[in-house]
Structures are given as structure tokens and as C-alpha cells.
């Protein structure tokens, strides 16, 4: 039973446009969510996080939105750049725990 | 700043051999995690240490796998004997998080790509 799902294995976007990556979760105990970016032959790099007390968190070109009632979060990248081409993982954890549950990732390709 | 350092980056060995993967966490981080990434199962947690003590090893696949953290700056993951199905990328991560979690992101090393022939 996959508690964190990224249903789109891949996404292609033109440079300068918006990239929207989606993530759904099933466990209502999750209260902290993160996005990681991963380039080939490197480890995942932390990108942005959001606590369940918020519905939006922004960091430069990256914004994460959280819809608790729908158990859905999304990552918006505006404007998209070729260097953003990578695999993006969402992860979730429950209060009082250390364990992250990762989604299976979405491969983003930004076309120049 | 030095990140999480893993060695070796690549390991190719024959079935039945002992494999030792190494990790140096970020200085000052008191939580350390070992993950395995495969196509079938994605990124899965194998074991978690806090202050050098193993807290949760429920993800360790079987007795052939063992992990140690003799001090705050070093951890090993050992597979003995290794099998072809152990082939995967193994990541180590560290965080300043507390034992019960403190919403601190984990920082990953670049992984060890392990191939068992």
C-alpha cells in the first residue's frame, strides 16, 4: 500500500513556462511534506518543505501548495529552466516520527 | 560545507562476497539513515540511528544486512553474503533531527551503486 503517490512518471515543459508536479497521500497523520530534486548519479537534494499548518510555501521560483482536505500537494516551478530537468520526489512524515515516506518520483524535462 | 560523504561510489562484486558501504554524516547531525533505491520499490528506509544508537531497523531486508555506527562521524552498512538481488543504489542521509522528529530535512549523500554478479 503506497502511502505517497506520484502518478505522473514524467513531464515535459517548455523553458519559461510553469512546471506543476503533483503528489497525493493517504495517511491523514502526515503533517510535514518535502520535495527533493535528484540529478543522475547524485543523491536527492532538499528543495522545499511545508508544514500542515500552512497551505503554501514559497522559495524563489519554487512554491509548494498543500490541500489537506484532498490529501494533495503540488510543486510549482516558475519559470522553468533547463537546469530544472531532474527527478522530483515528494516525501511525507507524521508528527513525532523521523520516518519519511517517499513517492516514486516524477522525471521533469524542461525543453530549451 | 562538506555534505554527507559515501564510499565507494561504485562497487561490483561476485555473489557470496562481503560488501561494506561507508558513510560520513554532516558534522553536528545526530540522526543518520540508510536507504536503498530500486526500480521496483523506490526509495526505502533500511535503518535509522539517533545519537549513534540504532532506533529502527525494521527495514533491513534480512539477517545478511547489518549496520553499525561506532561514532558520530562514521557508519557502515554490511551485506554478508551478498546476492544479485541486493543490487541497488544505497544512500546515506543525515539530519539534525531529534529522535521523535523535528521537521528537519534529511541531507543525502551521492550514494553507492552496488552490483552483485
mmCIF file of C-alpha atoms in Angstrom:
data_model
loop_
_atom_site.group_PDB
_atom_site.id
_atom_site.type_symbol
_atom_site.label_atom_id
_atom_site.label_comp_id
_atom_site.label_asym_id
_atom_site.label_seq_id
_atom_site.Cartn_x
_atom_site.Cartn_y
_atom_site.Cartn_z
ATOM 1 C CA UNK A 1 0.000 0.000 0.000
ATOM 2 C CA UNK A 2 1.700 3.129 -1.222
ATOM 3 C CA UNK A 3 1.019 5.998 1.158
ATOM 4 C CA UNK A 4 2.634 8.647 -1.051
ATOM 5 C CA UNK A 5 1.892 8.567 -4.765
ATOM 6 C CA UNK A 6 3.259 10.469 -7.699
ATOM 7 C CA UNK A 7 1.047 9.332 -10.526
ATOM 8 C CA UNK A 8 2.930 11.043 -13.345
ATOM 9 C CA UNK A 9 6.223 9.295 -14.032
ATOM 10 C CA UNK A 10 7.320 12.035 -16.414
ATOM 11 C CA UNK A 11 6.552 15.591 -17.502
ATOM 12 C CA UNK A 12 7.891 17.793 -20.305
ATOM 13 C CA UNK A 13 7.629 21.574 -20.195
ATOM 14 C CA UNK A 14 8.944 24.384 -22.380
ATOM 15 C CA UNK A 15 11.565 26.675 -20.898
ATOM 16 C CA UNK A 16 9.975 29.728 -19.288
ATOM 17 C CA UNK A 17 6.629 28.039 -18.691
ATOM 18 C CA UNK A 18 5.251 26.701 -15.422
ATOM 19 C CA UNK A 19 6.003 23.152 -14.263
ATOM 20 C CA UNK A 20 3.450 21.569 -11.927
ATOM 21 C CA UNK A 21 4.351 18.350 -10.183
ATOM 22 C CA UNK A 22 1.704 16.547 -8.159
ATOM 23 C CA UNK A 23 1.704 14.253 -5.169
ATOM 24 C CA UNK A 24 -1.117 12.503 -3.310
ATOM 25 C CA UNK A 25 -1.035 10.883 0.095
ATOM 26 C CA UNK A 26 -3.365 8.620 2.015
ATOM 27 C CA UNK A 27 -2.227 8.878 5.628
ATOM 28 C CA UNK A 28 -4.059 11.681 7.448
ATOM 29 C CA UNK A 29 -1.378 11.603 10.171
ATOM 30 C CA UNK A 30 1.207 13.103 7.813
ATOM 31 C CA UNK A 31 1.939 16.676 8.808
ATOM 32 C CA UNK A 32 5.253 17.540 7.157
ATOM 33 C CA UNK A 33 5.913 17.338 3.445
ATOM 34 C CA UNK A 34 9.042 17.830 1.413
ATOM 35 C CA UNK A 35 10.181 17.938 -2.181
ATOM 36 C CA UNK A 36 13.564 16.647 -3.258
ATOM 37 C CA UNK A 37 15.293 17.013 -6.597
ATOM 38 C CA UNK A 38 17.620 14.330 -7.922
ATOM 39 C CA UNK A 39 20.111 14.531 -10.767
ATOM 40 C CA UNK A 40 21.609 11.334 -12.254
ATOM 41 C CA UNK A 41 24.427 9.812 -10.203
ATOM 42 C CA UNK A 42 23.742 12.203 -7.314
ATOM 43 C CA UNK A 43 21.766 11.935 -4.115
ATOM 44 C CA UNK A 44 18.392 13.625 -3.623
ATOM 45 C CA UNK A 45 18.738 17.307 -2.735
ATOM 46 C CA UNK A 46 16.255 19.004 -0.443
ATOM 47 C CA UNK A 47 14.256 21.637 -2.305
ATOM 48 C CA UNK A 48 11.354 22.920 -0.223
ATOM 49 C CA UNK A 49 9.079 21.782 2.577
ATOM 50 C CA UNK A 50 5.705 22.635 4.060
ATOM 51 C CA UNK A 51 4.090 22.004 7.395
ATOM 52 C CA UNK A 52 0.421 21.058 7.604
ATOM 53 C CA UNK A 53 -0.379 24.309 9.398
ATOM 54 C CA UNK A 54 0.258 26.123 6.118
ATOM 55 C CA UNK A 55 -1.242 25.763 2.683
ATOM 56 C CA UNK A 56 1.542 27.437 0.731
ATOM 57 C CA UNK A 57 5.276 27.925 0.976
ATOM 58 C CA UNK A 58 7.406 29.868 -1.475
ATOM 59 C CA UNK A 59 11.133 29.916 -2.126
ATOM 60 C CA UNK A 60 12.163 31.830 -5.196
ATOM 61 C CA UNK A 61 10.893 30.073 -8.299
ATOM 62 C CA UNK A 62 9.541 27.171 -6.245
ATOM 63 C CA UNK A 63 6.168 27.104 -4.498
ATOM 64 C CA UNK A 64 4.585 24.174 -2.731
ATOM 65 C CA UNK A 65 0.832 24.053 -2.207
ATOM 66 C CA UNK A 66 -0.886 21.781 0.282
ATOM 67 C CA UNK A 67 -4.562 20.820 0.141
ATOM 68 C CA UNK A 68 -5.192 18.837 3.313
ATOM 69 C CA UNK A 69 -8.809 18.012 2.588
ATOM 70 C CA UNK A 70 -7.815 16.468 -0.747
ATOM 71 C CA UNK A 71 -4.600 14.999 0.674
ATOM 72 C CA UNK A 72 -2.748 16.541 -2.218
ATOM 73 C CA UNK A 73 0.342 18.652 -2.634
ATOM 74 C CA UNK A 74 1.905 20.194 -5.671
ATOM 75 C CA UNK A 75 5.191 21.832 -6.583
ATOM 76 C CA UNK A 76 5.127 24.776 -8.974
ATOM 77 C CA UNK A 77 8.277 25.916 -10.729
ATOM 78 C CA UNK A 78 8.014 29.293 -12.442
ATOM 79 C CA UNK A 79 9.693 29.999 -14.767
ATOM 80 C CA UNK A 80 11.060 26.570 -15.628
ATOM 81 C CA UNK A 81 14.699 26.384 -16.691
ATOM 82 C CA UNK A 82 16.646 23.608 -18.451
ATOM 83 C CA UNK A 83 18.675 23.116 -15.252
ATOM 84 C CA UNK A 84 15.471 22.100 -13.502
ATOM 85 C CA UNK A 85 15.440 18.883 -15.526
ATOM 86 C CA UNK A 86 15.692 16.163 -12.888
ATOM 87 C CA UNK A 87 13.633 13.615 -10.990
ATOM 88 C CA UNK A 88 11.468 15.145 -8.278
ATOM 89 C CA UNK A 89 10.407 13.160 -5.219
ATOM 90 C CA UNK A 90 7.797 14.158 -2.709
ATOM 91 C CA UNK A 91 8.062 12.812 0.835
ATOM 92 C CA UNK A 92 5.873 12.917 3.912
ATOM 93 C CA UNK A 93 6.259 12.277 7.604
ATOM 94 C CA UNK A 94 3.928 12.129 10.586
ATOM 95 C CA UNK A 95 4.250 14.205 13.736
ATOM 96 C CA UNK A 96 6.617 12.750 16.306
ATOM 97 C CA UNK A 97 8.321 10.458 13.811
ATOM 98 C CA UNK A 98 11.559 10.589 11.896
ATOM 99 C CA UNK A 99 10.492 8.364 9.016
ATOM 100 C CA UNK A 100 9.947 9.828 5.556
ATOM 101 C CA UNK A 101 7.727 8.010 3.089
ATOM 102 C CA UNK A 102 8.821 8.801 -0.454
ATOM 103 C CA UNK A 103 6.859 8.834 -3.663
ATOM 104 C CA UNK A 104 8.244 7.084 -6.723
ATOM 105 C CA UNK A 105 9.310 10.305 -8.412
ATOM 106 C CA UNK A 106 8.425 12.360 -11.492
ATOM 107 C CA UNK A 107 11.018 12.963 -14.193
ATOM 108 C CA UNK A 108 10.822 16.587 -15.352
ATOM 109 C CA UNK A 109 12.315 17.589 -18.658
ATOM 110 C CA UNK A 110 12.489 21.295 -19.440
ATOM 111 C CA UNK A 111 12.916 21.866 -23.152
ATOM 112 C CA UNK A 112 15.031 24.784 -24.331
ATOM 113 C CA UNK B 1 30.444 22.857 3.698
ATOM 114 C CA UNK B 2 31.054 19.143 3.361
ATOM 115 C CA UNK B 3 27.900 17.182 2.795
ATOM 116 C CA UNK B 4 27.243 13.535 3.532
ATOM 117 C CA UNK B 5 30.122 11.510 2.139
ATOM 118 C CA UNK B 6 29.677 7.940 0.962
ATOM 119 C CA UNK B 7 32.229 5.447 -0.263
ATOM 120 C CA UNK B 8 32.742 3.694 -2.520
ATOM 121 C CA UNK B 9 30.690 5.343 -5.261
ATOM 122 C CA UNK B 10 30.528 2.116 -7.214
ATOM 123 C CA UNK B 11 31.007 -1.471 -6.112
ATOM 124 C CA UNK B 12 30.944 -4.534 -8.318
ATOM 125 C CA UNK B 13 31.463 -7.875 -6.668
ATOM 126 C CA UNK B 14 30.577 -11.509 -7.020
ATOM 127 C CA UNK B 15 27.735 -13.237 -5.272
ATOM 128 C CA UNK B 16 28.701 -14.517 -1.850
ATOM 129 C CA UNK B 17 31.276 -11.827 -1.142
ATOM 130 C CA UNK B 18 31.059 -9.438 1.778
ATOM 131 C CA UNK B 19 30.242 -5.842 0.896
ATOM 132 C CA UNK B 20 30.838 -2.855 3.184
ATOM 133 C CA UNK B 21 29.407 0.559 2.420
ATOM 134 C CA UNK B 22 30.615 3.591 4.336
ATOM 135 C CA UNK B 23 29.089 6.900 5.326
ATOM 136 C CA UNK B 24 30.305 10.074 6.982
ATOM 137 C CA UNK B 25 27.358 12.262 8.063
ATOM 138 C CA UNK B 26 27.362 16.028 8.223
ATOM 139 C CA UNK B 27 29.162 17.219 11.340
ATOM 140 C CA UNK B 28 26.713 18.043 14.113
ATOM 141 C CA UNK B 29 23.899 15.941 12.713
ATOM 142 C CA UNK B 30 22.712 13.390 15.238
ATOM 143 C CA UNK B 31 20.409 11.340 13.027
ATOM 144 C CA UNK B 32 21.636 9.006 10.310
ATOM 145 C CA UNK B 33 19.621 6.998 7.812
ATOM 146 C CA UNK B 34 20.448 4.244 5.317
ATOM 147 C CA UNK B 35 18.179 3.926 2.275
ATOM 148 C CA UNK B 36 18.046 1.601 -0.684
ATOM 149 C CA UNK B 37 16.696 2.657 -4.069
ATOM 150 C CA UNK B 38 15.462 0.130 -6.602
ATOM 151 C CA UNK B 39 13.247 0.395 -9.648
ATOM 152 C CA UNK B 40 10.641 -1.873 -8.075
ATOM 153 C CA UNK B 41 10.405 -0.399 -4.588
ATOM 154 C CA UNK B 42 11.695 3.153 -4.993
ATOM 155 C CA UNK B 43 13.474 4.716 -2.022
ATOM 156 C CA UNK B 44 13.033 2.651 1.131
ATOM 157 C CA UNK B 45 14.436 3.202 4.607
ATOM 158 C CA UNK B 46 16.643 0.383 5.873
ATOM 159 C CA UNK B 47 17.773 1.626 9.285
ATOM 160 C CA UNK B 48 17.802 4.776 11.390
ATOM 161 C CA UNK B 49 20.343 5.799 14.045
ATOM 162 C CA UNK B 50 19.959 8.585 16.568
ATOM 163 C CA UNK B 51 22.999 9.621 18.612
ATOM 164 C CA UNK B 52 24.812 6.532 17.257
ATOM 165 C CA UNK B 53 22.135 4.164 18.576
ATOM 166 C CA UNK B 54 20.025 2.084 16.153
ATOM 167 C CA UNK B 55 16.413 3.136 16.697
ATOM 168 C CA UNK B 56 14.579 1.348 13.905
ATOM 169 C CA UNK B 57 15.998 -1.470 11.777
ATOM 170 C CA UNK B 58 12.654 -2.827 10.634
ATOM 171 C CA UNK B 59 13.540 -2.016 7.024
ATOM 172 C CA UNK B 60 16.625 -4.206 6.961
ATOM 173 C CA UNK B 61 15.679 -6.952 4.496
ATOM 174 C CA UNK B 62 17.212 -9.922 6.297
ATOM 175 C CA UNK B 63 19.985 -11.075 8.558
ATOM 176 C CA UNK B 64 22.534 -10.765 5.796
ATOM 177 C CA UNK B 65 22.329 -6.999 6.300
ATOM 178 C CA UNK B 66 23.872 -5.262 9.291
ATOM 179 C CA UNK B 67 24.694 -1.654 10.123
ATOM 180 C CA UNK B 68 26.856 -0.013 12.728
ATOM 181 C CA UNK B 69 27.600 3.487 13.894
ATOM 182 C CA UNK B 70 30.673 3.318 16.145
ATOM 183 C CA UNK B 71 30.862 7.115 16.493
ATOM 184 C CA UNK B 72 29.095 10.283 15.425
ATOM 185 C CA UNK B 73 31.117 10.659 12.250
ATOM 186 C CA UNK B 74 31.016 7.187 10.733
ATOM 187 C CA UNK B 75 28.586 4.447 9.826
ATOM 188 C CA UNK B 76 28.799 1.223 7.841
ATOM 189 C CA UNK B 77 26.255 -0.958 6.096
ATOM 190 C CA UNK B 78 27.443 -4.514 5.554
ATOM 191 C CA UNK B 79 25.985 -7.280 3.422
ATOM 192 C CA UNK B 80 27.315 -10.778 4.018
ATOM 193 C CA UNK B 81 26.908 -12.855 1.941
ATOM 194 C CA UNK B 82 25.805 -10.661 -0.948
ATOM 195 C CA UNK B 83 23.256 -11.812 -3.536
ATOM 196 C CA UNK B 84 22.368 -10.483 -7.014
ATOM 197 C CA UNK B 85 19.021 -9.172 -5.697
ATOM 198 C CA UNK B 86 20.942 -6.811 -3.413
ATOM 199 C CA UNK B 87 21.986 -4.810 -6.482
ATOM 200 C CA UNK B 88 20.698 -1.267 -5.971
ATOM 201 C CA UNK B 89 21.798 2.246 -5.103
ATOM 202 C CA UNK B 90 22.336 2.687 -1.376
ATOM 203 C CA UNK B 91 22.045 6.165 0.095
ATOM 204 C CA UNK B 92 23.061 7.510 3.445
ATOM 205 C CA UNK B 93 21.372 10.623 4.828
ATOM 206 C CA UNK B 94 21.764 12.680 7.966
ATOM 207 C CA UNK B 95 19.760 15.339 9.743
ATOM 208 C CA UNK B 96 19.908 17.401 12.912
ATOM 209 C CA UNK B 97 16.512 15.998 13.833
ATOM 210 C CA UNK B 98 15.670 14.624 17.224
ATOM 211 C CA UNK B 99 14.661 11.062 17.889
ATOM 212 C CA UNK B 100 10.987 11.878 17.652
ATOM 213 C CA UNK B 101 11.325 14.070 14.623
ATOM 214 C CA UNK B 102 11.650 17.814 14.434
ATOM 215 C CA UNK B 103 10.735 18.637 10.866
ATOM 216 C CA UNK B 104 14.341 18.902 9.785
ATOM 217 C CA UNK B 105 15.092 17.851 6.219
ATOM 218 C CA UNK B 106 17.419 14.932 5.667
ATOM 219 C CA UNK B 107 20.549 15.550 3.624
ATOM 220 C CA UNK B 108 21.629 12.758 1.294
ATOM 221 C CA UNK B 109 24.979 11.548 0.090
ATOM 222 C CA UNK B 110 25.546 10.721 -3.571
ATOM 223 C CA UNK B 111 25.022 7.023 -2.982
ATOM 224 C CA UNK B 112 26.855 3.786 -3.670
ATOM 225 C CA UNK B 113 25.817 1.914 -6.783
ATOM 226 C CA UNK B 114 26.153 -1.760 -5.889
ATOM 227 C CA UNK B 115 26.182 -4.531 -8.482
ATOM 228 C CA UNK B 116 26.314 -8.144 -7.372
ATOM 229 C CA UNK B 117 27.164 -10.529 -10.200
#
